[in-house]
CSV table of C-alpha atoms in Angstrom, one decimal:
chain,number,residue,atom,x,y,z
A,234,MET,CA,-82.6,-121.6,23.1
A,235,SER,CA,-84.1,-121.2,26.5
A,236,GLN,CA,-79.9,-122.0,27.5
A,237,ARG,CA,-78.7,-119.3,25.1
A,238,ILE,CA,-80.9,-116.9,27.2
A,239,ARG,CA,-79.6,-118.3,30.7
A,240,ARG,CA,-75.5,-117.1,29.3
A,241,TRP,CA,-76.4,-114.2,28.3
A,242,ALA,CA,-78.5,-113.2,31.6
A,243,LEU,CA,-75.3,-114.1,33.3
A,244,GLU,CA,-73.1,-112.2,31.6
A,245,TRP,CA,-75.2,-109.5,31.6
A,246,TYR,CA,-75.5,-110.9,36.2
A,247,GLU,CA,-71.1,-111.1,36.4
A,248,GLY,CA,-71.4,-107.9,34.0
A,249,VAL,CA,-73.2,-105.4,36.4
A,250,ARG,CA,-71.5,-107.1,39.7
A,251,MET,CA,-68.4,-106.6,38.2
A,252,ALA,CA,-68.7,-102.9,37.3
A,253,LEU,CA,-70.3,-102.1,40.8
A,254,GLU,CA,-67.2,-103.7,42.1
A,255,ALA,CA,-65.4,-102.2,40.0
A,256,ILE,CA,-67.0,-98.3,40.4
A,257,ARG,CA,-66.5,-99.1,44.5
A,258,ALA,CA,-62.9,-99.9,44.1
A,259,HIS,CA,-62.7,-96.7,42.3
A,260,ARG,CA,-65.7,-94.1,43.4
A,261,LEU,CA,-63.6,-90.8,43.3
A,262,ARG,CA,-63.3,-91.7,40.4
A,263,SER,CA,-65.8,-92.7,39.3
A,264,LEU,CA,-67.3,-89.9,40.3
A,265,LEU,CA,-65.2,-87.7,38.4
A,266,THR,CA,-65.5,-89.2,35.2
A,267,THR,CA,-69.3,-88.9,35.8
A,268,LEU,CA,-69.3,-85.0,36.1
A,269,GLY,CA,-69.7,-84.2,32.1
A,270,ILE,CA,-72.5,-86.7,32.2
A,271,ILE,CA,-74.7,-85.3,35.2
A,272,ILE,CA,-74.1,-81.8,34.0
A,273,GLY,CA,-75.3,-82.7,29.8
A,274,ILE,CA,-78.4,-85.4,31.9
A,275,VAL,CA,-79.0,-82.1,33.9
A,276,SER,CA,-79.3,-79.6,31.1
A,277,VAL,CA,-81.4,-82.0,28.6
A,278,THR,CA,-84.0,-82.9,30.8
A,279,ALA,CA,-84.4,-79.4,32.4
A,280,MET,CA,-84.7,-78.3,28.4
A,281,PHE,CA,-87.4,-80.6,28.1
A,282,THR,CA,-89.9,-80.3,31.5
A,283,THR,CA,-89.1,-76.5,30.9
A,284,ILE,CA,-90.3,-76.4,27.2
A,285,ASP,CA,-93.0,-79.4,27.9
A,286,GLY,CA,-94.4,-76.7,30.8
A,287,ILE,CA,-94.6,-74.4,28.6
A,288,ASN,CA,-96.0,-76.8,25.8
A,289,ARG,CA,-98.9,-77.6,28.5
A,290,GLY,CA,-99.4,-74.3,28.7
A,291,PHE,CA,-99.5,-73.5,25.4
A,292,GLU,CA,-102.5,-76.4,24.4
A,293,ARG,CA,-104.6,-74.6,27.7
A,294,THR,CA,-103.9,-71.7,26.4
A,295,MET,CA,-105.2,-72.3,22.7
A,296,ALA,CA,-107.8,-74.1,24.5
A,297,MET,CA,-108.7,-70.9,26.5
A,298,MET,CA,-109.1,-69.3,23.3
A,299,GLY,CA,-110.8,-71.4,21.0
A,300,THR,CA,-110.4,-72.8,17.9
A,301,ASN,CA,-113.1,-71.8,16.2
A,302,VAL,CA,-112.5,-68.1,16.7
A,303,LEU,CA,-111.4,-64.8,14.3
A,304,TYR,CA,-109.8,-62.1,16.3
A,305,VAL,CA,-110.6,-58.2,14.7
A,306,GLN,CA,-108.4,-56.1,16.1
A,307,LYS,CA,-105.9,-53.0,15.5
A,308,TRP,CA,-103.5,-54.7,15.3
A,309,PRO,CA,-102.1,-57.8,14.1
A,310,TRP,CA,-100.5,-61.0,16.3
A,311,GLY,CA,-96.7,-61.3,15.8
A,312,PHE,CA,-95.0,-60.1,12.8
A,313,GLY,CA,-95.6,-62.3,9.9
A,314,GLU,CA,-93.6,-63.2,7.3
A,315,GLY,CA,-92.5,-59.8,6.5
A,316,GLU,CA,-91.9,-56.4,8.8
A,317,TYR,CA,-94.3,-55.7,11.1
A,318,ARG,CA,-95.4,-51.7,10.3
A,319,TRP,CA,-96.4,-50.3,14.0
A,320,TRP,CA,-95.8,-46.6,12.2
A,321,GLU,CA,-98.8,-48.1,9.5
A,322,TYR,CA,-101.2,-49.9,12.3
A,323,ILE,CA,-101.2,-47.1,15.0
A,324,ASN,CA,-102.5,-44.6,13.1
A,325,ARG,CA,-105.3,-47.2,12.0
A,326,ARG,CA,-109.1,-46.1,12.9
A,327,ALA,CA,-110.0,-47.9,16.4
A,328,ILE,CA,-112.6,-50.8,16.4
A,329,GLU,CA,-116.0,-49.8,16.3
A,330,PRO,CA,-117.9,-51.9,19.4
A,331,ALA,CA,-120.9,-51.3,17.6
A,332,TYR,CA,-119.0,-53.6,14.7
A,333,ALA,CA,-120.4,-56.8,17.0
A,334,GLU,CA,-124.2,-56.4,16.4
A,335,GLN,CA,-122.8,-55.7,12.1
A,336,ILE,CA,-121.0,-58.6,11.9
A,337,LEU,CA,-123.7,-61.2,13.5
A,338,ALA,CA,-126.3,-59.6,11.8
A,339,LEU,CA,-124.9,-60.1,8.1
A,340,SER,CA,-122.6,-63.4,9.0
A,341,GLN,CA,-123.6,-66.5,7.6
A,342,TYR,CA,-121.1,-68.3,9.9
A,343,ALA,CA,-120.7,-66.8,13.1
A,344,THR,CA,-122.8,-68.1,15.9
A,345,ALA,CA,-121.5,-65.5,18.9
A,346,VAL,CA,-119.5,-62.4,18.8
A,347,ASP,CA,-118.4,-60.4,21.8
A,348,VAL,CA,-117.0,-57.7,22.8
A,349,GLY,CA,-114.0,-56.5,25.0
A,350,VAL,CA,-112.1,-54.5,26.4
A,351,SER,CA,-109.6,-54.1,29.5
A,352,THR,CA,-107.4,-51.8,31.6
A,353,ARG,CA,-105.7,-52.4,35.3
A,354,ARG,CA,-107.0,-50.9,38.6
A,355,THR,CA,-107.3,-51.5,42.1
A,356,VAL,CA,-110.0,-53.5,43.6
A,357,ARG,CA,-110.4,-53.7,47.0
A,358,TYR,CA,-113.5,-55.3,49.2
A,359,ARG,CA,-113.3,-54.2,53.5
A,360,ASP,CA,-109.3,-54.2,54.2
A,361,ARG,CA,-107.9,-56.6,51.3
A,362,SER,CA,-107.2,-54.6,47.8
A,363,ALA,CA,-105.2,-55.5,44.6
A,364,GLU,CA,-104.0,-54.6,41.1
A,365,ILE,CA,-106.4,-56.2,38.8
A,366,SER,CA,-106.8,-56.0,35.6
A,367,VAL,CA,-110.6,-55.5,35.0
A,368,GLN,CA,-112.5,-56.2,31.5
A,369,GLY,CA,-115.5,-55.3,29.8
A,370,ARG,CA,-117.0,-57.6,27.8
A,371,SER,CA,-120.1,-59.5,26.7
A,372,ALA,CA,-122.7,-61.0,27.7
A,373,TYR,CA,-121.5,-63.9,25.6
A,374,MET,CA,-118.2,-64.1,27.1
A,375,PRO,CA,-119.2,-67.2,28.4
A,376,LEU,CA,-120.2,-68.6,25.2
A,377,VAL,CA,-116.9,-67.4,22.2
A,378,SER,CA,-114.0,-67.9,25.0
A,379,ASN,CA,-114.9,-71.7,26.2
A,380,ALA,CA,-115.3,-70.3,29.6
A,381,GLU,CA,-116.9,-72.1,32.5
A,382,VAL,CA,-118.9,-70.6,36.4
A,383,ALA,CA,-118.0,-72.3,39.1
A,384,GLU,CA,-120.0,-70.0,41.1
A,385,GLY,CA,-123.2,-68.2,40.8
A,386,ARG,CA,-123.8,-67.1,36.9
A,387,PHE,CA,-122.4,-64.5,34.1
A,388,PHE,CA,-124.3,-61.8,33.7
A,389,THR,CA,-127.3,-61.4,31.2
A,390,GLU,CA,-127.3,-59.2,28.0
A,391,THR,CA,-130.3,-56.9,29.9
A,392,GLU,CA,-128.2,-56.3,32.2
A,393,ASP,CA,-125.1,-55.2,30.0
A,394,ARG,CA,-127.8,-53.1,27.8
A,395,ALA,CA,-128.6,-51.2,31.2
A,396,ALA,CA,-124.8,-50.3,32.5
A,397,ARG,CA,-125.7,-52.8,35.6
A,398,PHE,CA,-122.7,-52.4,38.7
A,399,VAL,CA,-122.5,-56.2,38.8
A,400,ALA,CA,-119.1,-58.5,38.3
A,401,VAL,CA,-117.8,-62.3,37.5
A,402,LEU,CA,-114.6,-62.8,39.2
A,403,GLY,CA,-111.7,-64.5,38.2
A,404,ALA,CA,-111.4,-67.6,40.5
A,405,GLU,CA,-107.7,-65.7,41.6
A,406,ALA,CA,-109.1,-62.9,41.6
A,407,ALA,CA,-111.4,-64.2,44.8
A,408,GLU,CA,-109.5,-66.2,46.7
A,409,ALA,CA,-107.5,-62.6,47.0
A,410,LEU,CA,-109.9,-61.4,48.2
A,411,PHE,CA,-112.2,-63.3,49.7
A,412,PRO,CA,-109.6,-66.1,51.0
A,413,ASN,CA,-112.7,-67.4,53.7
A,414,GLU,CA,-115.9,-66.5,52.3
A,415,SER,CA,-117.8,-67.3,49.2
A,416,PRO,CA,-117.9,-63.0,47.0
A,417,LEU,CA,-121.5,-64.2,46.0
A,418,GLY,CA,-123.2,-60.9,47.0
A,419,LYS,CA,-121.0,-59.0,48.1
A,420,ARG,CA,-120.1,-55.1,47.2
A,421,LEU,CA,-116.8,-54.6,46.2
A,422,TYR,CA,-115.2,-51.6,44.7
A,423,VAL,CA,-113.6,-51.3,41.7
A,424,GLY,CA,-111.9,-47.8,41.6
A,425,SER,CA,-114.6,-45.4,43.5
A,426,TYR,CA,-116.9,-48.0,42.1
A,427,ARG,CA,-119.5,-49.9,43.9
A,428,PHE,CA,-120.0,-53.9,42.3
A,429,GLU,CA,-122.3,-57.0,43.5
A,430,VAL,CA,-120.2,-59.9,42.3
A,431,ILE,CA,-122.8,-62.5,40.9
A,432,GLY,CA,-120.4,-65.4,39.5
A,433,VAL,CA,-116.9,-66.7,39.5
A,434,LEU,CA,-114.8,-68.0,36.9
A,435,ALA,CA,-113.1,-71.7,37.4
A,436,VAL,CA,-110.2,-72.0,37.4
A,437,GLN,CA,-108.2,-71.6,33.4
A,438,GLY,CA,-104.2,-71.3,35.0
A,439,ARG,CA,-101.5,-69.1,33.2
A,440,ALA,CA,-101.4,-68.7,29.3
A,441,LEU,CA,-98.5,-69.7,28.2
A,442,GLY,CA,-97.7,-71.4,31.0
A,443,LEU,CA,-96.7,-67.5,31.9
A,444,PHE,CA,-99.4,-64.6,32.5
A,445,ARG,CA,-102.6,-65.3,34.8
A,446,VAL,CA,-105.6,-64.9,33.6
A,447,ASP,CA,-107.2,-65.6,36.5
A,448,ASN,CA,-106.3,-62.5,38.4
A,449,MET,CA,-109.1,-60.7,36.6
A,450,VAL,CA,-113.1,-58.7,37.1
A,451,ILE,CA,-115.1,-58.9,34.6
A,452,ILE,CA,-117.9,-56.4,34.4
A,453,PRO,CA,-120.6,-55.8,31.2
A,454,PHE,CA,-119.0,-53.6,28.2
A,455,ASN,CA,-121.4,-51.2,29.0
A,456,THR,CA,-120.5,-50.7,32.4
A,457,PHE,CA,-117.0,-49.9,31.6
A,458,ARG,CA,-118.3,-47.9,28.0
A,459,ARG,CA,-119.6,-45.8,31.1
A,460,LEU,CA,-117.4,-45.6,33.4
A,461,PHE,CA,-113.8,-45.5,31.8
A,462,GLY,CA,-114.1,-44.9,28.2
A,463,THR,CA,-113.6,-46.6,25.1
A,464,ARG,CA,-112.2,-43.3,23.2
A,465,ASP,CA,-108.7,-44.5,24.1
A,466,ARG,CA,-108.2,-48.3,24.0
A,467,ASP,CA,-107.0,-50.9,22.1
A,468,VAL,CA,-110.9,-53.3,21.5
A,469,THR,CA,-111.5,-56.5,20.8
A,470,ILE,CA,-113.8,-58.2,18.8
A,471,THR,CA,-113.9,-62.3,19.0
A,472,VAL,CA,-116.6,-63.6,16.7
A,473,LYS,CA,-116.7,-67.7,17.1
A,474,TYR,CA,-118.1,-70.1,14.4
A,475,PRO,CA,-119.3,-74.0,14.3
A,476,SER,CA,-115.7,-75.7,13.6
A,477,ALA,CA,-112.2,-74.3,13.0
A,478,GLN,CA,-113.0,-76.0,9.5
A,479,LEU,CA,-115.4,-73.3,8.2
A,480,LEU,CA,-112.3,-70.5,9.2
A,481,PRO,CA,-110.5,-69.8,6.0
A,482,GLU,CA,-114.0,-68.9,4.7
A,483,ALA,CA,-114.9,-67.5,7.7
A,484,ARG,CA,-112.3,-65.1,7.8
A,485,GLU,CA,-112.3,-64.0,4.2
A,486,GLU,CA,-116.3,-63.6,5.0
A,487,LEU,CA,-115.3,-61.4,7.8
A,488,ARG,CA,-112.6,-59.1,6.0
A,489,GLY,CA,-116.0,-58.4,3.0
A,490,ILE,CA,-118.3,-57.7,6.4
A,491,MET,CA,-115.4,-55.1,8.2
A,492,ARG,CA,-114.3,-53.1,4.6
A,493,ARG,CA,-118.0,-52.0,4.0
A,494,LEU,CA,-118.0,-51.3,7.7
A,495,ARG,CA,-115.5,-49.4,7.3
A,496,ALA,CA,-116.2,-48.1,3.9
A,497,LEU,CA,-113.6,-48.7,2.4
A,498,ARG,CA,-112.9,-48.1,-1.2
A,499,PRO,CA,-111.5,-51.7,-3.6
A,500,GLU,CA,-108.5,-49.6,-3.8
A,501,GLN,CA,-107.5,-49.4,-0.3
A,502,PRO,CA,-105.3,-51.6,2.0
A,503,ASP,CA,-107.5,-52.9,4.9
A,504,ASP,CA,-107.1,-51.0,8.1
A,505,PHE,CA,-108.3,-53.3,10.8
A,506,SER,CA,-106.6,-56.9,11.7
A,507,ILE,CA,-107.8,-59.9,11.7
A,508,ASN,CA,-106.4,-62.9,13.7
A,509,GLU,CA,-107.0,-65.8,15.0
A,510,GLN,CA,-104.3,-68.7,17.1
A,511,GLU,CA,-102.9,-70.0,13.7
A,512,MET,CA,-100.6,-67.4,13.6
A,513,ILE,CA,-98.6,-67.7,17.6
A,514,ARG,CA,-98.8,-71.7,17.2
A,515,ARG,CA,-96.2,-71.4,13.9
A,516,GLN,CA,-94.4,-67.8,15.6
A,517,TYR,CA,-94.1,-71.1,18.8
A,518,GLU,CA,-93.1,-73.4,16.6
A,519,GLN,CA,-90.4,-71.6,15.7
A,520,VAL,CA,-89.2,-70.0,18.9
A,521,THR,CA,-89.6,-73.6,20.0
A,522,ALA,CA,-87.1,-75.3,18.3
A,523,VAL,CA,-84.6,-72.6,18.5
A,524,ILE,CA,-84.9,-73.0,22.1
A,525,TYR,CA,-84.2,-77.5,20.7
A,526,ALA,CA,-80.9,-76.4,18.3
A,527,VAL,CA,-79.3,-75.1,20.8
A,528,GLY,CA,-80.6,-77.1,24.7
A,529,ILE,CA,-79.8,-79.7,22.1
A,530,GLY,CA,-76.2,-78.3,20.6
A,531,LEU,CA,-74.9,-78.0,24.3
A,532,THR,CA,-76.3,-81.1,25.6
A,533,ALA,CA,-74.2,-83.0,23.4
A,534,LEU,CA,-71.1,-81.0,24.0
A,535,SER,CA,-71.7,-81.8,27.6
A,536,LEU,CA,-72.0,-85.1,27.0
A,537,LEU,CA,-69.3,-85.9,24.4
A,538,VAL,CA,-67.0,-84.3,26.8
A,539,GLY,CA,-68.0,-86.7,29.2
A,540,GLY,CA,-68.5,-89.6,26.9
A,541,ILE,CA,-64.4,-88.8,26.3
A,542,GLY,CA,-64.0,-88.5,30.0
A,543,VAL,CA,-65.8,-92.9,30.4
A,544,MET,CA,-63.6,-93.7,26.9
A,545,ASN,CA,-60.5,-92.4,28.6
A,546,ILE,CA,-60.9,-94.3,32.6
A,547,MET,CA,-62.6,-97.2,30.5
A,548,PHE,CA,-58.9,-97.4,28.9
A,549,VAL,CA,-56.8,-97.4,32.3
A,550,SER,CA,-59.1,-99.3,33.6
A,551,VAL,CA,-58.3,-102.0,31.0
A,552,ARG,CA,-54.7,-101.4,31.5
A,553,GLU,CA,-54.4,-102.1,35.4
A,554,ARG,CA,-56.7,-105.2,35.4
A,555,THR,CA,-54.7,-106.4,32.2
A,556,ARG,CA,-53.7,-109.4,34.3
A,557,GLU,CA,-56.8,-110.0,35.2
A,558,ILE,CA,-58.2,-110.4,31.9
A,559,GLY,CA,-55.7,-112.7,30.8
A,560,ILE,CA,-56.4,-115.4,33.4
A,561,ARG,CA,-59.7,-114.9,32.7
A,562,ARG,CA,-59.2,-115.8,29.3
A,563,ALA,CA,-56.6,-118.3,30.8
A,564,VAL,CA,-59.2,-120.0,32.1
A,565,GLY,CA,-61.8,-120.7,29.5
A,566,ALA,CA,-63.4,-117.2,29.4
A,567,LYS,CA,-64.2,-115.5,25.7
A,568,ALA,CA,-63.6,-113.0,24.1
A,569,ARG,CA,-67.4,-111.5,24.0
A,570,ALA,CA,-67.5,-111.6,27.6
A,571,ILE,CA,-64.6,-109.5,28.4
A,572,LEU,CA,-65.9,-107.6,25.8
A,573,TRP,CA,-69.4,-107.3,27.7
A,574,GLN,CA,-68.0,-107.2,30.9
A,575,PHE,CA,-65.8,-103.8,29.9
A,576,LEU,CA,-69.1,-102.6,27.8
A,577,VAL,CA,-71.5,-103.2,30.6
A,578,GLU,CA,-69.2,-101.5,33.2
A,579,ALA,CA,-69.1,-98.3,31.0
A,580,ILE,CA,-72.8,-98.5,30.7
A,581,VAL,CA,-73.3,-98.3,34.2
A,582,VAL,CA,-70.6,-95.2,35.0
A,583,CYS,CA,-73.2,-93.7,32.4
A,584,SER,CA,-76.5,-94.8,34.2
A,585,LEU,CA,-75.3,-93.8,37.7
A,586,GLY,CA,-74.3,-90.6,36.1
A,587,GLY,CA,-77.7,-90.7,34.5
A,588,ALA,CA,-79.5,-90.9,37.1
A,589,VAL,CA,-77.9,-88.3,39.4
A,590,GLY,CA,-78.3,-86.4,37.0
A,591,ILE,CA,-81.8,-87.0,36.9
A,592,ALA,CA,-82.5,-86.6,40.4
A,593,LEU,CA,-80.3,-83.0,40.0
A,594,ALA,CA,-83.4,-82.0,37.7
A,595,ALA,CA,-86.3,-82.8,39.0
A,596,LEU,CA,-84.9,-80.8,41.9
A,597,VAL,CA,-84.1,-78.0,39.1
A,598,THR,CA,-88.1,-78.8,38.4
A,599,TRP,CA,-89.0,-78.3,41.4
A,600,GLY,CA,-87.2,-75.2,41.8
A,601,ILE,CA,-88.7,-73.3,38.0
A,602,ASN,CA,-92.3,-74.1,39.0
A,603,ARG,CA,-91.8,-72.1,41.6
A,604,ILE,CA,-91.2,-68.8,39.7
A,605,PHE,CA,-92.3,-70.2,35.8
A,606,THR,CA,-93.6,-73.4,34.4
A,607,ALA,CA,-92.0,-76.7,33.7
A,608,TYR,CA,-92.7,-81.1,33.8
A,609,MET,CA,-91.0,-84.1,34.8
A,610,SER,CA,-93.1,-86.9,32.2
A,611,PRO,CA,-92.4,-90.2,31.9
A,612,ALA,CA,-91.0,-89.7,28.6
A,613,THR,CA,-88.9,-87.7,29.2
A,614,VAL,CA,-86.6,-89.5,32.4
A,615,ALA,CA,-87.4,-92.5,30.0
A,616,LEU,CA,-84.6,-90.4,27.5
A,617,ALA,CA,-82.7,-89.4,28.9
A,618,PHE,CA,-81.8,-93.5,30.5
A,619,GLY,CA,-82.0,-93.5,26.7
A,620,ILE,CA,-78.6,-91.5,26.5
A,621,CYS,CA,-77.3,-92.7,29.2
A,622,VAL,CA,-77.0,-95.5,27.8
A,623,LEU,CA,-75.8,-95.2,24.6
A,624,THR,CA,-73.0,-93.1,26.1
A,625,GLY,CA,-72.2,-95.9,27.7
A,626,ILE,CA,-72.5,-98.2,24.3
A,627,VAL,CA,-70.8,-95.4,21.9
A,628,PHE,CA,-68.3,-94.2,23.9
A,629,GLY,CA,-67.2,-97.9,26.0
A,630,TYR,CA,-67.6,-99.6,22.5
A,631,LEU,CA,-63.1,-98.8,21.6
A,632,PRO,CA,-62.0,-99.5,25.7
A,633,ALA,CA,-64.4,-103.1,25.7
A,634,ARG,CA,-62.7,-104.3,22.2
A,635,GLN,CA,-59.2,-103.7,22.9
A,636,ALA,CA,-59.9,-106.0,26.2
A,637,ALA,CA,-61.2,-108.4,24.3
A,638,ARG,CA,-58.6,-108.8,21.7
A,639,VAL,CA,-55.6,-108.6,24.8
A,640,ASP,CA,-53.1,-111.6,24.1
A,641,PRO,CA,-53.3,-114.2,26.9
A,642,VAL,CA,-49.8,-114.7,27.0
A,643,GLU,CA,-48.8,-111.2,27.1
A,644,ALA,CA,-51.5,-110.6,29.9
A,645,LEU,CA,-50.3,-112.6,33.0
A,646,ARG,CA,-46.8,-111.5,32.1
A,647,TYR,CA,-47.9,-107.4,32.4
A,648,GLU,CA,-47.6,-106.2,35.8
């Protein structure tokens, strides 16, 4: 067994050495041969790194939203299974903020209920200003959204009921307005109203890898309602439950409570929507499946063109080295060793193209991260090299088989 392993190792070593010598002797031809492989590897790697980045951002977003929460809103999320009847949704009655306390009192499952509304305003501190999302939330926001306070504290229910002028900053907003100092205790202006900063949230990242959720100012809901009003704004009520397993029962309970609060008759349809993150997950999976299908199709086409190029140049190499093959067979080389030599050469050519492609894909990933999000995982790199090896085997086998079946006598006569 050990002798067989040594023989295989020697054949592998000799195959790689002769392949590298052949590639070195025809550098330009080898580069042009691997161009299709390089393009294919860059395509597949860039696609996977982008989707991996989006997936990581998506999971962070789902974690931020919480897996055990339901959202009562005027508008449903996404398009569901049928037509998105926006002309019906736009005429629905607004969600009343008072429903939040009533839901908590009537529900046997809910552990916390938050009410929220938002607008955009210019926020100023001394000579620095930024256009920031201003959110009016209840004191229960940290309980339902998994938001953590990094500095200071969140406002209390008493401060919310009293409509105090206190604010909690998102991490990005704090960095923009207070780059070199702590914001705690400082006073900033939201529009023309002055607020005292009492806390800063921990960094949450980008929702879906795209939308910034750290660039916000959170003020008590009643303060928001007093200053900016809620009549023409979409109010969201977020209901948290002990576990995700309770959501099916909790959803039906919440629907019954909302129909009761809205005084809907049995024959009347719901004039509200109960949304949950599973809706987003289903639509997200559908979109990524389409992206995967299109990306894999384009990559397969590119690799097919590159593989055909490798096969063609290997046939040329076999013809050019026919006499060399005859000499090797004459001195005792087996057909298997000849096949292995040319097969290894095809694999090495494809692997070198893959290495160049991965290096270029790393640059592409860096560029994507400047404006979007991407993540190159070791699994993606391993997959790219695996594709290269497979391409070398598939498209190098026929030329290698032809070389192995060359008649030694005819090969020695070949000029």
